[in-house]
PDB file of C-alpha atoms and ligand atoms in Angstrom:
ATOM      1  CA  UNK A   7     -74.325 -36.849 -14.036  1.00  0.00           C
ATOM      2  CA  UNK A   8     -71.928 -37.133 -17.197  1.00  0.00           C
ATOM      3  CA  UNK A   9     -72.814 -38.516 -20.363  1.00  0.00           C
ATOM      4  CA  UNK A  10     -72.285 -42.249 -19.904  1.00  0.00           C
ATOM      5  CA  UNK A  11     -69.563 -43.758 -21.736  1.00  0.00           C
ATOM      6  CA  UNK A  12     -70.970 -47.545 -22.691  1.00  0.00           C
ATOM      7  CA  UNK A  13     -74.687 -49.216 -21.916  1.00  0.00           C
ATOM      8  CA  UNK A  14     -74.445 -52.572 -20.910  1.00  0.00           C
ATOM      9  CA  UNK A  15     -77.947 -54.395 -21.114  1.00  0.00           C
ATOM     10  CA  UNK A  16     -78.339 -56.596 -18.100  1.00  0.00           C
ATOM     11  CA  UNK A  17     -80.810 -59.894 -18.448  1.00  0.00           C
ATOM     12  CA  UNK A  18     -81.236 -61.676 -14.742  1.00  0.00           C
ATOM     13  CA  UNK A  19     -83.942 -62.600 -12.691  1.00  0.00           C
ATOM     14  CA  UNK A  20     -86.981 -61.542 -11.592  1.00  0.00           C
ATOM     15  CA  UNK A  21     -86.437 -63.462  -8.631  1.00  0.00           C
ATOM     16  CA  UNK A  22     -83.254 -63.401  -6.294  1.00  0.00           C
ATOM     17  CA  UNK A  23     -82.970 -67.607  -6.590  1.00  0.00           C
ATOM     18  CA  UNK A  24     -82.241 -69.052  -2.956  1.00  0.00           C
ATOM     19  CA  UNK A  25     -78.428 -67.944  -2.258  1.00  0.00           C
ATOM     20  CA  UNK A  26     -77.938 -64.480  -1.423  1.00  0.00           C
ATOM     21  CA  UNK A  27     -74.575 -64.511  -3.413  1.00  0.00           C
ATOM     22  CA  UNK A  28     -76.856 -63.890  -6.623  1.00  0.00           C
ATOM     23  CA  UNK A  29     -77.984 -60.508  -5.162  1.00  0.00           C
ATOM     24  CA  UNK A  30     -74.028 -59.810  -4.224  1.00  0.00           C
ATOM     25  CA  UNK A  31     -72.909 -60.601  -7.729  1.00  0.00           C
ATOM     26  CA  UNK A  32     -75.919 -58.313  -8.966  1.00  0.00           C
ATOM     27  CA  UNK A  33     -75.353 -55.576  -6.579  1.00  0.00           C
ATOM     28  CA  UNK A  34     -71.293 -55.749  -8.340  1.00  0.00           C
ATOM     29  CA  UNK A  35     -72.421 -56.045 -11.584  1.00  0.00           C
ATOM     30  CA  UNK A  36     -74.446 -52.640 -11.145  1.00  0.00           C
ATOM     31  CA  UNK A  37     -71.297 -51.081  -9.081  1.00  0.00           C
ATOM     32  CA  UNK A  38     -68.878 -51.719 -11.700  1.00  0.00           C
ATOM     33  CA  UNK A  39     -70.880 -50.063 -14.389  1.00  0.00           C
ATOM     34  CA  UNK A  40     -71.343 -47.276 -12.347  1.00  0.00           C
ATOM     35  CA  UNK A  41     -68.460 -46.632 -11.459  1.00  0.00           C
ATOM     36  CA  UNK A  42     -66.766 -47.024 -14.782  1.00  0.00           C
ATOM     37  CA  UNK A  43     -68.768 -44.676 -16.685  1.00  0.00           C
ATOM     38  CA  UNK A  44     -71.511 -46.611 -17.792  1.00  0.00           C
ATOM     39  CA  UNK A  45     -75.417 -46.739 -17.964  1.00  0.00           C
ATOM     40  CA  UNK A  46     -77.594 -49.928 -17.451  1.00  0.00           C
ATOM     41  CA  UNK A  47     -80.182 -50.691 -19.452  1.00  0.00           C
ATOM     42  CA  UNK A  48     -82.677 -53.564 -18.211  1.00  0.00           C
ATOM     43  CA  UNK A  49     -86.299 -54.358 -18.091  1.00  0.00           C
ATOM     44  CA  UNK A  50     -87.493 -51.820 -15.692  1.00  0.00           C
ATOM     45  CA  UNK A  51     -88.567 -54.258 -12.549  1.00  0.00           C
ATOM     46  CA  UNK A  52     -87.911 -54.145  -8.838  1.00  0.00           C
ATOM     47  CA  UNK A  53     -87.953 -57.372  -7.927  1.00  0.00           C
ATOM     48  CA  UNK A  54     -85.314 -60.387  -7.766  1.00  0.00           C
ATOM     49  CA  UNK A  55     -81.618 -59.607  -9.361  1.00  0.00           C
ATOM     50  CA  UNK A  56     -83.282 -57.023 -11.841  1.00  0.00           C
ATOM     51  CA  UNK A  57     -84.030 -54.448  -8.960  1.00  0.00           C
ATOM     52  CA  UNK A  58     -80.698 -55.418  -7.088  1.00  0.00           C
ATOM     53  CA  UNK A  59     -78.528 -54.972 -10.127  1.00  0.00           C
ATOM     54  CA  UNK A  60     -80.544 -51.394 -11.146  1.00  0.00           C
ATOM     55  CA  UNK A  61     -80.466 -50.587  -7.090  1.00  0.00           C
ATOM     56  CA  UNK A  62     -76.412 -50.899  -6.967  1.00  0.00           C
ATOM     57  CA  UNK A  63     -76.247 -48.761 -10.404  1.00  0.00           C
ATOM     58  CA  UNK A  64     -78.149 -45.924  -8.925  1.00  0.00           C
ATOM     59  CA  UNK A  65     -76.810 -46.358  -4.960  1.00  0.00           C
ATOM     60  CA  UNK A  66     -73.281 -45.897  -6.982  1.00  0.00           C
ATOM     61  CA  UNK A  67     -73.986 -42.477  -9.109  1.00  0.00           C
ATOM     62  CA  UNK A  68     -74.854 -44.394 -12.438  1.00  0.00           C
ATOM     63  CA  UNK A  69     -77.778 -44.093 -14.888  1.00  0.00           C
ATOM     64  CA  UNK A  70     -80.742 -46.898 -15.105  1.00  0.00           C
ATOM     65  CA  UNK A  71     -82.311 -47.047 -18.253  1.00  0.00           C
ATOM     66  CA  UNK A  72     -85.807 -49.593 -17.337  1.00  0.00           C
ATOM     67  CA  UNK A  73     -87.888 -50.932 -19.961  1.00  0.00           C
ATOM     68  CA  UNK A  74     -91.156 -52.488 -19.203  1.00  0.00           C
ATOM     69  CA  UNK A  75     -94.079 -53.718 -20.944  1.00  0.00           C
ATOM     70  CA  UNK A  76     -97.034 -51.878 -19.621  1.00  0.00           C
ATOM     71  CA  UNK A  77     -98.844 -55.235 -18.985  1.00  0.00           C
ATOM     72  CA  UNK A  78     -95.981 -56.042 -16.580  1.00  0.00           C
ATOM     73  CA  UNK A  79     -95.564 -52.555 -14.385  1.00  0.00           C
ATOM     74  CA  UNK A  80     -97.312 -53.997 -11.566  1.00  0.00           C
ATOM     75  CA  UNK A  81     -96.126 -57.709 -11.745  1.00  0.00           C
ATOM     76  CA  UNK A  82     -92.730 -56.603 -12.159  1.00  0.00           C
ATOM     77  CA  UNK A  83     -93.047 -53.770  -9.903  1.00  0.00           C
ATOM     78  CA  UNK A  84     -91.663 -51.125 -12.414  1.00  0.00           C
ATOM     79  CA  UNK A  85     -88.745 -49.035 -10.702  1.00  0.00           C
ATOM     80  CA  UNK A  86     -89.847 -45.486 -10.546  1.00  0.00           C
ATOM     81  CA  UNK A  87     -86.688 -44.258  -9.438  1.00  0.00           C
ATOM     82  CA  UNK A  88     -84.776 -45.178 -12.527  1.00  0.00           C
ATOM     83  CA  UNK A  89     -83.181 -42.274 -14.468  1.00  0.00           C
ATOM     84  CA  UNK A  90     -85.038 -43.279 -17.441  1.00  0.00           C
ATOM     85  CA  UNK A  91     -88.292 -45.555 -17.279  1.00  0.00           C
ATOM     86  CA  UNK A  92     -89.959 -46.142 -20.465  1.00  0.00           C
ATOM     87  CA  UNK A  93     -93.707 -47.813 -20.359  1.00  0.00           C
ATOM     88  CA  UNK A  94     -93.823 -50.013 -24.024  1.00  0.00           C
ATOM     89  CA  UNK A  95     -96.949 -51.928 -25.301  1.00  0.00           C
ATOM     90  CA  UNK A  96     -95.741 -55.070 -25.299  1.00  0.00           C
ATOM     91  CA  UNK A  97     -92.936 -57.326 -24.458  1.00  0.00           C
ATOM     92  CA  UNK A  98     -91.706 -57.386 -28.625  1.00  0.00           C
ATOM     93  CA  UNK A  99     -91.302 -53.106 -27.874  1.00  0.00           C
ATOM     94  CA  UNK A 100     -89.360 -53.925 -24.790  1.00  0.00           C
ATOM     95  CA  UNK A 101     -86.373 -56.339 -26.337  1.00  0.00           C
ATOM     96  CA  UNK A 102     -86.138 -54.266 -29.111  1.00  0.00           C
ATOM     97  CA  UNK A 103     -85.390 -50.923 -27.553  1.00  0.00           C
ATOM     98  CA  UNK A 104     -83.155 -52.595 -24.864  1.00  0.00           C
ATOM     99  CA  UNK A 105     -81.225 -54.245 -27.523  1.00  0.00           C
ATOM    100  CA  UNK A 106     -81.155 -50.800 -29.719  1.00  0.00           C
ATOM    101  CA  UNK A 107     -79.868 -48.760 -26.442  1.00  0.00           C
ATOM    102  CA  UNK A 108     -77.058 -51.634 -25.694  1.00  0.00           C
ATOM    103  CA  UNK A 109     -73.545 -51.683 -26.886  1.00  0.00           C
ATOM    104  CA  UNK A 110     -73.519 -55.064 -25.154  1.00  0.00           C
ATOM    105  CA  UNK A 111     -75.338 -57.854 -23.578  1.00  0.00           C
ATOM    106  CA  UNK A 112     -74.940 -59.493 -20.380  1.00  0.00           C
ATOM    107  CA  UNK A 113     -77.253 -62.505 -18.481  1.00  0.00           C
ATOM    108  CA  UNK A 114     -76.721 -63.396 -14.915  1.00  0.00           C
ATOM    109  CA  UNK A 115     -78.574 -66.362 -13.276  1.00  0.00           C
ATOM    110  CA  UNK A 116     -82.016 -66.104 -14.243  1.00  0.00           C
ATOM    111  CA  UNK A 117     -84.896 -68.438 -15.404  1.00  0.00           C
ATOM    112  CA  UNK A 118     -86.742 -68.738 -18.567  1.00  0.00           C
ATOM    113  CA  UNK A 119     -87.209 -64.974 -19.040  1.00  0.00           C
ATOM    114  CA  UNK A 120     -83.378 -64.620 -18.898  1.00  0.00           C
ATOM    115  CA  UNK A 121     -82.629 -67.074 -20.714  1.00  0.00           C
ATOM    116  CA  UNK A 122     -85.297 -66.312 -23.706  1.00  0.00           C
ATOM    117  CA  UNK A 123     -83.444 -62.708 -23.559  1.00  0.00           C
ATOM    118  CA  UNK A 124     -80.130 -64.267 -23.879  1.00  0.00           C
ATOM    119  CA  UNK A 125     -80.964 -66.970 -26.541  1.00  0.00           C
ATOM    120  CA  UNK A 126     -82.593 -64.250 -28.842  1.00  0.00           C
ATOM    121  CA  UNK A 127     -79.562 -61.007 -28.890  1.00  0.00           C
ATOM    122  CA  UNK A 128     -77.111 -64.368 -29.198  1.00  0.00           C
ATOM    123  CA  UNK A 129     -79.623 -65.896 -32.676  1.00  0.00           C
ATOM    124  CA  UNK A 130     -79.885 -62.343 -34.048  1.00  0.00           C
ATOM    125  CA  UNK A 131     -75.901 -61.844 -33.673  1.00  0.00           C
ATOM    126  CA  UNK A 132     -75.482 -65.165 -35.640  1.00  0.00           C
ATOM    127  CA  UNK A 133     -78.223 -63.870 -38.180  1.00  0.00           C
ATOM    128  CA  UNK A 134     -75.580 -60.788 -38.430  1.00  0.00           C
ATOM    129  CA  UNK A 135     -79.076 -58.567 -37.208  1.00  0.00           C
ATOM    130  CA  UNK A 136     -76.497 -56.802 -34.586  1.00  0.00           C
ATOM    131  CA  UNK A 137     -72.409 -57.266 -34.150  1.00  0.00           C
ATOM    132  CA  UNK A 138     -72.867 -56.417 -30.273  1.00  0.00           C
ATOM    133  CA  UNK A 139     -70.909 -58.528 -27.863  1.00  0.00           C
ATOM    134  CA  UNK A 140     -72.819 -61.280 -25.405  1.00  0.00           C
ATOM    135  CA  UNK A 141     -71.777 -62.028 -22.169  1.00  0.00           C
ATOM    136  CA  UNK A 142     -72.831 -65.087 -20.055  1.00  0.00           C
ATOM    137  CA  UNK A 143     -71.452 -64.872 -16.500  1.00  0.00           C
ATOM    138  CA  UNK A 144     -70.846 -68.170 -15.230  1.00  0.00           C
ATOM    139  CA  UNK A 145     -70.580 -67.323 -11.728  1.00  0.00           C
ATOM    140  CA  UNK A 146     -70.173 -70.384  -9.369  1.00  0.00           C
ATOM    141  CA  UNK A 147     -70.978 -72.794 -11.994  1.00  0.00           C
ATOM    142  CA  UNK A 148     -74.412 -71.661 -12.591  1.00  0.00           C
ATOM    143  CA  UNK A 149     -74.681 -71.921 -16.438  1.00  0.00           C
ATOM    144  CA  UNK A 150     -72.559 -75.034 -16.294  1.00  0.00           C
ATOM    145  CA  UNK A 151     -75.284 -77.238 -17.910  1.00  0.00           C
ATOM    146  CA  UNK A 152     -76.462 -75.154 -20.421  1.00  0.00           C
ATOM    147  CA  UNK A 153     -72.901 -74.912 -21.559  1.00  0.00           C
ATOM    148  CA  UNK A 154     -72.926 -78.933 -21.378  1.00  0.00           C
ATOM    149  CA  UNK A 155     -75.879 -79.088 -23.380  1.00  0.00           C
ATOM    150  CA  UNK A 156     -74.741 -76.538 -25.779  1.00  0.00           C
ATOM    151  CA  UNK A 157     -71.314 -78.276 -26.567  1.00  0.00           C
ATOM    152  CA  UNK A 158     -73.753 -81.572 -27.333  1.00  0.00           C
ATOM    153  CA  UNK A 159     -75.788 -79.648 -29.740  1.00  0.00           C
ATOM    154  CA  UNK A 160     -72.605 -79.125 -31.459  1.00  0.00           C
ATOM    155  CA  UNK A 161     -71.248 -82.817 -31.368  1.00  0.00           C
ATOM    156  CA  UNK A 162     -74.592 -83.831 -32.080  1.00  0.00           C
ATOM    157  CA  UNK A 163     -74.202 -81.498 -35.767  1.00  0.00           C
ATOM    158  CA  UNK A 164     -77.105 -79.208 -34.604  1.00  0.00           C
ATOM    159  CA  UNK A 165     -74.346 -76.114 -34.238  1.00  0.00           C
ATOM    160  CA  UNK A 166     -70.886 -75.042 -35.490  1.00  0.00           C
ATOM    161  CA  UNK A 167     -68.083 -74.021 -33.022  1.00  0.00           C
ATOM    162  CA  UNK A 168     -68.092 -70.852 -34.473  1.00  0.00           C
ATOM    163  CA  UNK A 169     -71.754 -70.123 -32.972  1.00  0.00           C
ATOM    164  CA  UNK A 170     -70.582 -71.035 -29.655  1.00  0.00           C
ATOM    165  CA  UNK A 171     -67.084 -68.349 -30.220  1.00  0.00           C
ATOM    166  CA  UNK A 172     -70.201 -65.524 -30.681  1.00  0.00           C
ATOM    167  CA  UNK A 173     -70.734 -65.489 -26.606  1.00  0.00           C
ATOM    168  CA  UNK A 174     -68.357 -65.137 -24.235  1.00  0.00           C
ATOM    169  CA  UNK A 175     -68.166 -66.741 -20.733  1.00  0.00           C
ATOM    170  CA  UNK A 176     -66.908 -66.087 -17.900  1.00  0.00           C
ATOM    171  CA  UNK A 177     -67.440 -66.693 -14.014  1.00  0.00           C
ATOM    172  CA  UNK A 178     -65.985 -63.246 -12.848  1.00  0.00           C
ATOM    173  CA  UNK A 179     -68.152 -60.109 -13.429  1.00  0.00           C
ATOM    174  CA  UNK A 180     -64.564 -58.230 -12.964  1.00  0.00           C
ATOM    175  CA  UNK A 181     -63.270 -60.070 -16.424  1.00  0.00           C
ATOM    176  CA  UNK A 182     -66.265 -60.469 -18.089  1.00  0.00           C
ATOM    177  CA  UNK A 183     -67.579 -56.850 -18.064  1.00  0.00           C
ATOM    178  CA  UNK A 184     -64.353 -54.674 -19.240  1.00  0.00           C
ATOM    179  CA  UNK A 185     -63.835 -57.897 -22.009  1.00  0.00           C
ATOM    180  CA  UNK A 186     -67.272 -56.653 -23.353  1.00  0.00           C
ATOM    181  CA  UNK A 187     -66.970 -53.203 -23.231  1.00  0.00           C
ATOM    182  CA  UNK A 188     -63.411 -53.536 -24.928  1.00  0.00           C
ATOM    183  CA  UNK A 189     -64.758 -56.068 -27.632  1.00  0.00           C
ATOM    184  CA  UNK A 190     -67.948 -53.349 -27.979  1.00  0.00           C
ATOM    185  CA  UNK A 191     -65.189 -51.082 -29.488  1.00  0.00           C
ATOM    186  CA  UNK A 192     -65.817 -49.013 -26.661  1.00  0.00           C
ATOM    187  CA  UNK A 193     -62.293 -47.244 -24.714  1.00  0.00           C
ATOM    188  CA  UNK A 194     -60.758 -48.629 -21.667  1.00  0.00           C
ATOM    189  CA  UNK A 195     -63.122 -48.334 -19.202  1.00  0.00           C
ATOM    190  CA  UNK A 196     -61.682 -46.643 -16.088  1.00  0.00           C
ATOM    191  CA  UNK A 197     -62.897 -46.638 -12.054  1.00  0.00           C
ATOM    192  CA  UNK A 198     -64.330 -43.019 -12.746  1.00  0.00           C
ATOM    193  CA  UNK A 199     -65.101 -43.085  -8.756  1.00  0.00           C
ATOM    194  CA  UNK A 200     -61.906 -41.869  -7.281  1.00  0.00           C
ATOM    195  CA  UNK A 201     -61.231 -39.220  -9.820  1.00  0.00           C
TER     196      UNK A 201
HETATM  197  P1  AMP B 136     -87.012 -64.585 -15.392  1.00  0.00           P
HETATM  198  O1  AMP B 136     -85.610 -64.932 -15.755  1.00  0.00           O
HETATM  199  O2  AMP B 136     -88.000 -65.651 -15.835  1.00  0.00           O
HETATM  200  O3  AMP B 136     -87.190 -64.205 -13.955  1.00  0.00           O
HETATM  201  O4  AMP B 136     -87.399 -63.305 -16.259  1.00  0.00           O
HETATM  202  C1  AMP B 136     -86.531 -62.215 -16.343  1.00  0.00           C
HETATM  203  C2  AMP B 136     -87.158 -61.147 -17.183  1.00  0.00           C
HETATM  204  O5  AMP B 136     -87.326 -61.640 -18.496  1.00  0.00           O
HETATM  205  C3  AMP B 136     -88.533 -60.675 -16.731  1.00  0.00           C
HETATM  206  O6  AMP B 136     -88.517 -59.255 -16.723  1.00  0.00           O
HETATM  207  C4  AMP B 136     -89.444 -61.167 -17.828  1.00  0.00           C
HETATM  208  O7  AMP B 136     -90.526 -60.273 -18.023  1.00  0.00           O
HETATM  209  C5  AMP B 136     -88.522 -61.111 -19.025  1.00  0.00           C
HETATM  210  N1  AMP B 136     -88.932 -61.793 -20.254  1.00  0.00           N
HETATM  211  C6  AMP B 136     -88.451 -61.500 -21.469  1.00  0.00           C
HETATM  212  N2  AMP B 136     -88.995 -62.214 -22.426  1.00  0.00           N
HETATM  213  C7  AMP B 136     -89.879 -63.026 -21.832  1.00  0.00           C
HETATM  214  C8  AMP B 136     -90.769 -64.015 -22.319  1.00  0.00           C
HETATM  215  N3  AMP B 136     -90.884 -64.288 -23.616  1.00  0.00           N
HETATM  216  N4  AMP B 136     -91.499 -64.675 -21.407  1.00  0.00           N
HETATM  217  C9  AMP B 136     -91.369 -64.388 -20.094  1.00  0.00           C
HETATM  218  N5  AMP B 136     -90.566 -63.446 -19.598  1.00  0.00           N
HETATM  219  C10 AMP B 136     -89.822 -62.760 -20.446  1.00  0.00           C
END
């Protein structure tokens, strides 16, 4: 296995939610990193869209960086098979060093553990703590609300546009991924698996 190219850290679920087309976006998310190059890093679990998206990155040739808080190895049902799985004290350990080993950030549908991920690499960009690109994919509407609710914390005078212009969204993990590893500074990525 080469060198990868880009890491893209995934937040999602540690559930699969009720409609299997979560798991199918997962399962591409993890393909298309695969089998452009890249390595995924995530938070180390088996379960929900976390072990699908991790499953299709391995099932497709690519590298799995997992990060889990020790407390959380059986909850979470750490994923021995990743290429990388690295046991941290505590849940503080385990955003940094996913954040550190990104070059970008992406959240699928997920609950408040997702969204806690999200909301915290998208305050540190605006504190200028990281310049990474953030990704939300919008897939069938799914983040529709919180996009609702964040354009009336902005009318309201509680954000600028320009906070909003530091995330990108997007409902199709085909446009959304190669936007961030482009923006990430990173090359073209190309479908390494036909060559
Ligand atoms: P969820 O979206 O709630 O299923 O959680 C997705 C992942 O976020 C899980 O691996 C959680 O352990 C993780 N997570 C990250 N930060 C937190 C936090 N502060 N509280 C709960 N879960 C968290």
């Amino acid at each position: 296995m080469s060198r990868p190219s880009f890491s893209v850290c995934v937040y999602c679920g540690s559930r699969a939610g009720h409609d299997e087309q979560y798991t199918r976006l997962a399962e591409v998310v993890g393909q298309w990193i695969a089998q452009h190059g890249g390595q995924l890093v995530y938070g180390g679990g088996s379960g929900g869209l976390m072990g699908a998206v991790a499953a299709a990155t391995l099932a497709t040739g690519g590298r799995v960086v997992g990060i889990i808080p020790k407390a959380l190895v059986e909850k979470e049902w750490a994923k021995n098979d990743c290429t990388e799985l690295h046991v941290v004290e505590n849940m503080h350990d385990r955003k940094r060093m996913m954040a550190e080993r990104a070059d970008c950030f992406l959240a699928l549908p997920g609950g408040i553990g997702t969204l806690e991920e999200f909301f915290e690499v998208w305050t540190w960009r605006q504190l200028g703590y990281h310049d990474k690109p953030i990704g939300l994919l919008n897939a069938g509407g799914f983040y529709d609300g919180l996009l609702g609710f964040m354009r009336h914390c902005t009318t309201q005078g509680f954000m600028g546009e320009w906070q909003s212009d530091l995330i990108r969204s997007e409902a199709d993990p085909l446009v959304l991924l190669p936007a961030l590893v482009q923006a990430a500074g990173l090359s073209d990525p190309v479908d390494t698996s036909e060559i």
